[in-house]
Coordinates of C-alpha atoms in Angstrom, one line a residue:
Chain A
X1 CA 330.6 51.5 -128.7
X2 CA 330.3 52.1 -125.0
X3 CA 331.1 48.5 -124.1
X4 CA 333.0 45.5 -125.5
X5 CA 330.0 43.8 -127.1
X6 CA 330.1 43.2 -130.8
X7 CA 327.5 44.7 -133.1
X8 CA 326.4 41.2 -134.1
X9 CA 325.8 40.0 -130.6
X10 CA 323.8 43.1 -129.7
X11 CA 321.7 42.7 -132.9
X12 CA 321.1 39.0 -132.0
X13 CA 319.9 39.9 -128.6
X14 CA 317.6 42.7 -129.8
X15 CA 316.2 40.6 -132.6
X16 CA 315.4 37.7 -130.2
X17 CA 314.0 40.2 -127.7
X18 CA 311.8 42.0 -130.2
X19 CA 310.6 38.7 -131.8
X20 CA 309.5 37.3 -128.4
X21 CA 307.7 40.6 -127.5
X22 CA 305.8 40.5 -130.9
X23 CA 305.0 36.9 -130.4
X24 CA 303.5 37.3 -126.9
X25 CA 301.1 40.0 -128.0
X26 CA 302.8 43.4 -127.5
X27 CA 301.7 46.2 -129.9
X28 CA 304.3 47.2 -132.5
X29 CA 305.2 50.7 -131.3
X30 CA 306.1 49.4 -127.8
X31 CA 308.4 46.7 -129.3
X32 CA 310.1 49.3 -131.5
X33 CA 310.5 51.7 -128.6
X34 CA 311.9 49.0 -126.3
X35 CA 314.3 47.7 -129.0
X36 CA 315.6 51.3 -129.7
X37 CA 316.1 51.9 -126.0
X38 CA 318.3 48.8 -125.7
X39 CA 320.1 49.9 -128.8
X40 CA 320.7 53.3 -127.2
X41 CA 322.1 51.6 -124.1
X42 CA 324.7 50.0 -126.3
X43 CA 325.3 53.2 -128.3
X44 CA 323.8 51.8 -131.5
X45 CA 321.1 53.1 -133.7
X46 CA 318.3 50.6 -134.2
X47 CA 316.0 50.5 -137.3
X48 CA 313.3 48.0 -137.4
X49 CA 310.8 46.8 -140.0
X50 CA 308.1 44.7 -138.3
X51 CA 306.0 42.3 -140.4
X52 CA 303.4 39.8 -139.3
X53 CA 305.8 36.8 -139.3
X54 CA 309.3 38.4 -139.4
X55 CA 311.3 41.3 -138.1
X56 CA 314.1 42.9 -140.1
X57 CA 316.5 44.7 -137.9
X58 CA 319.5 47.0 -138.7
X59 CA 322.0 48.2 -136.2
X60 CA 324.4 51.0 -136.8
X61 CA 327.2 51.9 -134.4
X62 CA 327.1 55.5 -133.3
X63 CA 330.3 57.3 -134.4
X64 CA 331.2 54.7 -137.0
X65 CA 330.0 53.3 -140.3
X66 CA 329.6 49.7 -139.0
X67 CA 326.2 48.2 -139.8
X68 CA 324.7 44.8 -139.1
X69 CA 321.3 43.4 -140.2
X70 CA 319.3 40.5 -138.7
X71 CA 316.2 38.9 -139.9
X72 CA 314.2 36.9 -137.3
X73 CA 311.0 34.9 -137.4
X74 CA 308.3 35.9 -134.9
X75 CA 307.4 32.8 -132.9
X76 CA 303.8 31.8 -132.2
X77 CA 303.6 32.3 -128.5
X78 CA 300.6 32.4 -126.1
X79 CA 299.5 35.9 -125.1
X80 CA 301.4 37.0 -122.0
X81 CA 300.9 40.3 -120.2
X82 CA 303.5 39.2 -117.8
X83 CA 306.2 38.8 -120.5
X84 CA 305.0 42.1 -122.0
X85 CA 305.5 44.0 -118.7
X86 CA 308.7 42.3 -117.6
X87 CA 310.5 42.5 -121.0
X88 CA 309.6 46.2 -121.2
X89 CA 311.0 46.7 -117.8
X90 CA 314.1 44.8 -118.8
X91 CA 314.8 47.4 -121.6
X92 CA 314.7 50.1 -118.9
X93 CA 316.9 48.1 -116.6
X94 CA 319.5 47.7 -119.4
X95 CA 319.3 51.4 -120.2
X96 CA 319.3 52.7 -116.7
X97 CA 321.8 50.3 -115.1
X98 CA 324.2 49.8 -118.0
X99 CA 323.9 46.1 -117.9
X100 CA 326.3 44.0 -119.9
X101 CA 324.9 41.8 -122.7
X102 CA 325.7 38.7 -120.7
X103 CA 323.6 40.0 -117.8
X104 CA 320.8 41.1 -120.2
X105 CA 320.7 37.6 -121.7
X106 CA 320.6 36.1 -118.2
X107 CA 317.7 38.3 -117.2
X108 CA 315.9 37.7 -120.5
X109 CA 316.2 34.0 -120.2
X110 CA 315.0 34.1 -116.6
X111 CA 311.8 36.0 -117.8
X112 CA 311.0 33.8 -120.8
X113 CA 311.8 30.5 -119.0
X114 CA 309.9 31.3 -115.8
X115 CA 307.0 28.8 -115.2
X116 CA 303.9 29.8 -117.0
X117 CA 300.6 30.0 -115.2
X118 CA 299.3 26.5 -114.5
X119 CA 296.8 25.3 -117.0
X120 CA 294.4 24.1 -114.3
X121 CA 294.4 27.5 -112.8
X122 CA 293.8 29.1 -116.2
X123 CA 291.0 26.6 -116.8
X124 CA 289.1 27.4 -113.7
X125 CA 289.6 31.2 -113.9
X126 CA 288.5 31.3 -117.5
X127 CA 285.4 29.4 -116.5
X128 CA 284.6 32.0 -113.8
X129 CA 285.3 34.8 -116.2
X130 CA 282.9 33.5 -118.8
X131 CA 280.3 32.8 -116.1
X132 CA 280.7 36.4 -115.0
X133 CA 280.1 37.6 -118.6
X134 CA 276.9 35.6 -118.6
X135 CA 275.8 37.5 -115.4
X136 CA 276.8 40.8 -117.0
X137 CA 274.6 40.1 -119.9
X138 CA 271.7 39.3 -117.7
X139 CA 272.0 35.6 -117.2
X140 CA 270.6 33.9 -114.1
X141 CA 272.6 31.7 -111.7
X142 CA 271.7 28.5 -113.4
X143 CA 272.8 29.8 -116.8
X144 CA 276.0 31.0 -115.2
X145 CA 276.6 27.4 -113.9
X146 CA 275.9 26.0 -117.3
X147 CA 278.3 28.5 -118.9
X148 CA 281.0 27.8 -116.4
X149 CA 280.8 24.1 -117.1
X150 CA 280.6 24.6 -120.9
X151 CA 283.5 26.9 -120.8
X152 CA 285.9 24.6 -118.9
X153 CA 284.9 21.8 -121.2
X154 CA 285.7 23.9 -124.3
X155 CA 288.8 25.5 -122.8
X156 CA 290.2 22.1 -121.7
X157 CA 289.7 20.8 -125.3
X158 CA 291.5 24.0 -126.5
X159 CA 294.4 23.4 -124.2
X160 CA 294.7 19.7 -125.3
X161 CA 294.4 20.5 -129.0
X162 CA 297.0 23.3 -128.7
X163 CA 299.3 20.9 -127.0
X164 CA 299.0 18.5 -129.9
X165 CA 299.6 21.4 -132.4
X166 CA 296.4 21.3 -134.3
X167 CA 295.7 24.1 -136.7
X168 CA 294.4 27.0 -134.6
X169 CA 291.5 27.7 -136.9
X170 CA 290.3 24.1 -136.5
X171 CA 290.8 24.5 -132.7
X172 CA 288.6 27.6 -132.6
X173 CA 285.8 26.0 -134.7
X174 CA 285.8 22.8 -132.6
X175 CA 286.0 24.5 -129.3
X176 CA 283.3 27.1 -130.1
X177 CA 281.0 24.2 -131.3
X178 CA 281.6 22.1 -128.1
X179 CA 281.2 25.0 -125.7
X180 CA 278.1 26.2 -127.3
X181 CA 276.7 22.7 -127.6
X182 CA 277.2 22.2 -123.9
X183 CA 275.7 25.6 -123.2
X184 CA 272.7 24.9 -125.4
X185 CA 271.6 22.2 -122.9
X186 CA 270.2 25.2 -121.0
X187 CA 267.3 25.1 -123.4
X188 CA 266.1 22.1 -121.5
X189 CA 265.1 24.4 -118.7
X190 CA 263.2 27.5 -118.0
X191 CA 266.3 29.8 -117.8
X192 CA 268.1 32.5 -119.7
X193 CA 269.3 30.0 -122.2
X194 CA 269.9 32.5 -125.1
X195 CA 272.4 34.4 -122.9
X196 CA 274.1 31.1 -121.8
X197 CA 274.5 30.1 -125.4
X198 CA 275.8 33.5 -126.6
X199 CA 278.3 33.9 -123.8
X200 CA 279.6 30.4 -123.8
X201 CA 282.1 31.2 -126.6
X202 CA 283.3 34.5 -125.4
X203 CA 286.4 33.0 -123.9
X204 CA 287.6 32.4 -127.5
X205 CA 287.3 36.0 -128.6
X206 CA 290.9 37.2 -129.6
X207 CA 290.7 40.4 -127.7
X208 CA 294.4 41.1 -127.5
X209 CA 295.1 40.8 -131.3
X210 CA 292.0 43.0 -132.0
X211 CA 293.2 45.7 -129.6
X212 CA 296.8 45.5 -130.8
X213 CA 295.6 45.7 -134.4
X214 CA 293.7 48.9 -133.7
X215 CA 296.6 50.4 -131.7
X216 CA 299.0 49.6 -134.5
X217 CA 296.9 51.2 -137.1
X218 CA 296.3 54.3 -135.0
X219 CA 300.1 54.6 -134.4
X220 CA 300.9 54.3 -138.0
X221 CA 302.0 50.6 -138.2
X222 CA 299.2 50.0 -140.7
X223 CA 300.7 46.8 -142.2
X224 CA 301.1 44.9 -138.9
X225 CA 297.9 46.4 -137.6
X226 CA 295.9 45.2 -140.6
X227 CA 297.6 41.8 -140.5
X228 CA 296.7 41.4 -136.9
X229 CA 293.1 42.5 -137.4
X230 CA 292.7 40.1 -140.4
X231 CA 294.1 37.3 -138.2
X232 CA 291.8 38.1 -135.4
X233 CA 288.8 38.4 -137.7
X234 CA 289.6 35.0 -139.1
X235 CA 289.4 33.6 -135.5
X236 CA 286.2 35.4 -134.9
X237 CA 284.9 33.9 -138.2
X238 CA 285.9 30.4 -136.8
X239 CA 284.0 31.1 -133.6
X240 CA 281.0 32.1 -135.7
X241 CA 281.2 28.8 -137.7
X242 CA 281.4 26.8 -134.5
X243 CA 278.5 28.7 -132.9
X244 CA 276.5 28.4 -136.1
X245 CA 276.8 24.6 -136.1
X246 CA 275.1 24.6 -132.7
X247 CA 272.5 27.2 -133.7
X248 CA 271.6 25.0 -136.7
X249 CA 270.9 22.2 -134.3
X250 CA 268.9 24.3 -131.8
X251 CA 267.1 26.6 -134.2
X252 CA 263.8 25.1 -133.3
X253 CA 264.3 26.0 -129.7
X254 CA 265.1 29.7 -130.3
X255 CA 262.1 31.7 -129.1
X256 CA 261.3 34.7 -131.2
X257 CA 259.3 37.2 -129.2
Chain B
X1 CA 256.8 16.7 -117.6
X2 CA 254.1 14.3 -118.8
X3 CA 255.9 13.9 -122.2
X4 CA 259.1 13.2 -120.4
X5 CA 257.7 10.3 -118.3
X6 CA 255.6 9.0 -121.2
X7 CA 258.8 8.6 -123.4
X8 CA 260.5 6.9 -120.5
X9 CA 257.6 4.4 -120.1
X10 CA 257.6 3.7 -123.8
X11 CA 261.4 3.2 -123.8
X12 CA 261.3 0.8 -120.9
X13 CA 258.3 -1.1 -122.2
X14 CA 259.9 -1.7 -125.6
X15 CA 263.5 -2.2 -124.7
X16 CA 263.6 -3.9 -121.3
X17 CA 265.0 -7.2 -122.7
X18 CA 267.8 -5.4 -124.6
X19 CA 268.5 -3.2 -121.6
X20 CA 268.9 -6.3 -119.4
X21 CA 271.2 -7.8 -121.9
X22 CA 273.4 -4.7 -122.1
X23 CA 273.5 -4.3 -118.3
X24 CA 274.6 -8.0 -118.0
X25 CA 277.4 -7.4 -120.5
X26 CA 278.5 -4.3 -118.5
X27 CA 278.6 -6.3 -115.3
X28 CA 280.6 -9.1 -116.9
X29 CA 283.1 -6.6 -118.5
X30 CA 283.5 -4.7 -115.2
X31 CA 284.2 -8.0 -113.3
X32 CA 286.7 -9.1 -116.0
X33 CA 288.4 -5.7 -115.9
X34 CA 288.7 -5.8 -112.1
X35 CA 290.3 -9.2 -112.2
X36 CA 292.6 -8.8 -115.2
X37 CA 294.3 -5.9 -117.0
X38 CA 294.6 -7.5 -120.4
X39 CA 294.5 -5.0 -123.3
X40 CA 291.6 -6.7 -125.1
X41 CA 289.4 -6.4 -122.0
X42 CA 290.2 -2.7 -121.7
X43 CA 289.4 -2.2 -125.4
X44 CA 286.2 -4.2 -125.0
X45 CA 285.2 -2.0 -122.1
X46 CA 285.8 1.2 -124.1
X47 CA 283.9 -0.4 -127.0
X48 CA 281.1 -1.2 -124.6
X49 CA 281.0 2.3 -123.3
X50 CA 280.9 3.7 -126.8
X51 CA 278.1 1.4 -127.7
X52 CA 276.1 2.3 -124.5
X53 CA 276.6 6.0 -125.3
X54 CA 275.4 5.5 -128.8
X55 CA 272.4 3.5 -127.5
X56 CA 271.5 6.5 -125.3
X57 CA 272.0 8.8 -128.3
X58 CA 270.0 7.0 -130.9
X59 CA 267.7 4.7 -129.1
X60 CA 266.8 6.7 -126.0
X61 CA 267.0 10.2 -127.4
X62 CA 266.6 10.1 -131.2
X63 CA 263.9 7.3 -131.4
X64 CA 262.0 7.2 -128.1
X65 CA 262.7 10.8 -127.1
X66 CA 261.4 12.2 -130.4
X67 CA 258.4 13.8 -128.7
X68 CA 260.8 15.9 -126.6
X69 CA 261.8 19.2 -128.1
X70 CA 265.5 18.8 -127.5
X71 CA 266.2 15.3 -128.5
X72 CA 268.5 16.1 -131.5
X73 CA 271.1 18.0 -129.5
X74 CA 271.2 15.3 -126.8
X75 CA 271.7 12.7 -129.6
X76 CA 274.8 14.7 -130.8
X77 CA 276.1 15.3 -127.3
X78 CA 276.1 11.6 -126.5
X79 CA 277.3 10.6 -129.9
X80 CA 280.3 13.0 -129.4
X81 CA 281.1 11.3 -126.1
X82 CA 280.9 7.9 -127.8
X83 CA 283.3 9.2 -130.5
X84 CA 285.7 10.2 -127.7
X85 CA 285.6 6.7 -126.3
X86 CA 286.3 5.3 -129.8
X87 CA 289.3 7.7 -130.1
X88 CA 290.4 6.7 -126.6
X89 CA 290.3 3.0 -127.6
X90 CA 292.3 3.7 -130.7
X91 CA 294.9 5.7 -128.9
X92 CA 294.9 3.6 -125.7
X93 CA 294.6 6.8 -123.7
X94 CA 292.7 5.7 -120.6
X95 CA 294.8 2.9 -119.1
X96 CA 292.1 1.4 -116.8
X97 CA 294.8 0.9 -114.1
X98 CA 293.7 0.8 -110.5
X99 CA 294.7 3.4 -108.0
X100 CA 293.1 1.6 -105.0
X101 CA 292.6 4.8 -103.1
X102 CA 288.9 5.2 -103.0
X103 CA 287.6 1.8 -104.1
X104 CA 284.7 2.1 -101.6
X105 CA 283.4 5.2 -103.3
X106 CA 283.9 3.7 -106.8
X107 CA 281.8 0.6 -105.8
X108 CA 279.0 2.8 -104.4
X109 CA 278.9 4.6 -107.7
X110 CA 278.9 1.4 -109.7
X111 CA 275.9 0.1 -107.6
X112 CA 274.1 3.4 -107.9
X113 CA 272.5 2.7 -111.3
X114 CA 270.6 -0.1 -109.7
X115 CA 269.4 2.2 -106.9
X116 CA 267.7 4.4 -109.5
X117 CA 264.8 2.1 -110.2
X118 CA 264.6 1.2 -106.5
X119 CA 264.1 4.9 -105.7
X120 CA 261.5 5.2 -108.4
X121 CA 259.6 2.2 -107.0
X122 CA 259.9 3.5 -103.4
X123 CA 258.4 6.8 -104.6
X124 CA 255.3 4.8 -105.6
X125 CA 255.9 4.6 -109.3
X126 CA 255.4 1.5 -111.4
X127 CA 257.1 -0.2 -114.3
X128 CA 257.4 0.9 -117.1
X129 CA 257.3 4.5 -115.8
X130 CA 260.4 4.3 -113.7
X131 CA 264.1 5.2 -114.1
X132 CA 266.2 2.4 -115.3
X133 CA 270.0 1.6 -115.1
X134 CA 270.3 2.2 -118.9
X135 CA 269.3 5.9 -118.9
X136 CA 271.6 8.9 -119.3
X137 CA 272.1 9.7 -115.7
X138 CA 272.6 6.0 -114.7
X139 CA 275.1 5.6 -117.5
X140 CA 276.9 8.8 -116.4
X141 CA 277.2 7.5 -112.8
X142 CA 278.4 4.1 -113.9
X143 CA 281.1 5.7 -116.0
X144 CA 282.2 7.9 -113.2
X145 CA 282.3 4.9 -110.9
X146 CA 284.3 2.9 -113.4
X147 CA 286.8 5.7 -114.0
X148 CA 287.2 6.1 -110.2
X149 CA 287.9 2.4 -109.8
X150 CA 290.6 2.6 -112.5
X151 CA 291.7 6.2 -111.9
X152 CA 295.4 6.1 -112.6
X153 CA 295.1 7.8 -116.0
X154 CA 291.7 9.0 -117.1
X155 CA 290.3 11.0 -120.0
X156 CA 289.5 14.3 -118.4
X157 CA 287.5 15.5 -121.4
X158 CA 285.0 12.7 -120.9
X159 CA 284.9 13.6 -117.2
X160 CA 284.2 17.2 -118.0
X161 CA 281.3 16.2 -120.3
X162 CA 280.0 14.0 -117.5
X163 CA 280.3 16.9 -115.1
X164 CA 278.2 19.0 -117.4
X165 CA 275.7 16.2 -117.4
X166 CA 275.7 16.1 -113.6
X167 CA 274.9 19.8 -113.5
X168 CA 272.0 19.2 -115.8
X169 CA 271.0 16.3 -113.6
X170 CA 270.6 18.6 -110.6
X171 CA 268.3 20.9 -112.5
X172 CA 266.3 18.0 -113.8
X173 CA 265.7 16.9 -110.2
X174 CA 263.2 19.7 -109.9
X175 CA 262.2 20.5 -113.5
X176 CA 261.1 17.0 -114.3
X177 CA 260.5 15.8 -110.8
X178 CA 263.3 13.2 -110.8
X179 CA 264.7 13.2 -107.3
X180 CA 266.7 10.0 -108.3
X181 CA 269.0 12.3 -110.2
X182 CA 270.2 13.9 -107.0
X183 CA 272.1 10.7 -106.4
X184 CA 274.2 11.6 -109.5
X185 CA 274.8 15.1 -108.4
X186 CA 275.8 14.2 -104.9
X187 CA 278.1 11.3 -105.9
X188 CA 279.7 13.2 -108.7
X189 CA 281.2 16.0 -106.6
X190 CA 283.8 14.0 -104.6
X191 CA 284.5 11.8 -107.7
X192 CA 285.2 14.8 -109.9
X193 CA 287.5 16.4 -107.3
X194 CA 289.5 13.2 -107.2
X195 CA 289.7 13.1 -111.0
X196 CA 291.0 16.7 -111.1
X197 CA 293.5 16.0 -108.4
X198 CA 294.7 12.9 -110.1
X199 CA 294.9 14.4 -113.5
X200 CA 297.0 17.4 -112.4
X201 CA 299.0 15.6 -109.8
X202 CA 302.0 15.2 -112.0
X203 CA 301.9 18.8 -113.3
X204 CA 301.6 20.2 -109.8
X205 CA 304.8 18.5 -108.8
X206 CA 306.7 20.7 -111.3
X207 CA 307.3 24.3 -110.5
X208 CA 304.0 26.1 -111.2
X209 CA 302.6 29.5 -111.0
X210 CA 300.8 30.2 -108.7
X211 CA 302.3 27.7 -106.2
X212 CA 300.7 24.2 -106.2
X213 CA 299.2 24.7 -102.8
X214 CA 297.1 27.6 -104.1
X215 CA 295.9 25.6 -107.0
X216 CA 294.9 22.8 -104.7
X217 CA 293.2 25.3 -102.4
X218 CA 291.3 26.7 -105.4
X219 CA 290.2 23.2 -106.4
X220 CA 289.0 22.5 -102.9
X221 CA 287.2 25.8 -102.7
X222 CA 285.5 25.2 -106.0
X223 CA 284.2 21.7 -105.0
X224 CA 283.2 22.9 -101.6
X225 CA 281.1 25.6 -103.2
X226 CA 279.6 22.9 -105.5
X227 CA 278.9 20.6 -102.5
X228 CA 277.3 23.4 -100.4
X229 CA 275.2 24.5 -103.3
X230 CA 274.0 21.0 -103.9
X231 CA 273.2 20.4 -100.3
X232 CA 271.4 23.7 -100.1
X233 CA 269.4 22.9 -103.2
X234 CA 268.5 19.5 -101.8
X235 CA 267.5 20.9 -98.4
X236 CA 265.4 23.6 -100.1
X237 CA 263.7 20.9 -102.3
X238 CA 262.9 18.7 -99.3
X239 CA 261.5 21.5 -97.3
X240 CA 259.5 22.8 -100.2
X241 CA 258.2 19.2 -100.9
X242 CA 257.2 18.9 -97.2
X243 CA 255.3 22.1 -97.2
X244 CA 253.5 21.1 -100.4
X245 CA 252.3 17.9 -98.7

């Protein structure tokens, strides 16, 4: 090996690194590429099998027969584009600047322990984003206001339930129901209420797993891709259940032209 | 609009004695809560709020509001908020501890439900076709006032639901010709800003991203936009009304 680091310590770092990347919503090929790059930096050959909940990693020292394997669980983390970008950049940093494993750990911990985006900030911006969706689909200003309010109510509930570690399928059903119920009050007024109702649950759509699922399948990681798609579709189903509960209540108000 | 005011008249005519009784209990509990912070009084107040919300859900909307097309969803909306109060009482979440920062605003809000019928009478309406202190918007404003008086730790989910109701209140001002509801909208904005500030005060002290000052600035901007929109809507309504006359 190029440096003094043991094969085991390198494997532990790469396993932790890859598991965190998978957990925060990075598509599989990027995780594999980044892990192999770090392996190259330490003159080891990395082979990875990625599953939905675990990663199996085997490192082989170049120019010797030493092999070490690690199995690591993928943690359930919130989607983070920031971690995605910074961890990817870290792999290049290790490769280009010949960082020691201690320095790599230091930088890795700095990235993963950095303060996450404030929940109030997220709450308000998600409200604005969903209100903008309402406008995009042809909603008027009053519907947008209703959607904004309904979204922050549902999103706040989601944040609180996630903090209390509720089952995420339950969270999606409850939040879709509450947000759409709040949005359905638009039916009281002469406004674009159908658009308000339909767009009030869009903040729950699991866009990143859906996109990653497709990317994984296209790039040949069919197993993880399919698992991600099934997981995302289950969440979409939960949104549909929550929205349906509201629709059952307001069905008399739906105008059929 | 006729159905709306007819159902209100029917509701007031039939339930005014019960309404009076419920309002008196509310006044008594508010006074007791102000003087003492015993746990049973706090639980009783939460029970009272849950009962009042259920009253709005089942008596006001489900029974008397049956003629309105949208009574069932309102029943569920208010029942859900009542459930949250019951959960709150069981978990002792809202502490009903005084912050003493904006007591004057809290007292204005607590008195506001009694201004509702006064405004209706001033507009030339007659009992029973007037707004009363035990109607959705009056109950919302009472709850906001109460939470503002004891704002050390509040249940923000309830506040968000009440915010949603306040937004509906603004629209109702014009759709159903209830200018009284503008009181709710106007008073809710500063109160809601305070609730948000209070709720996130402890998290903003920790290192956050973006910096706490930007989050505070975003909050101020949001509520300034809300305030300007409400004022604009109000001025537009007054001017429109003046031209109609």
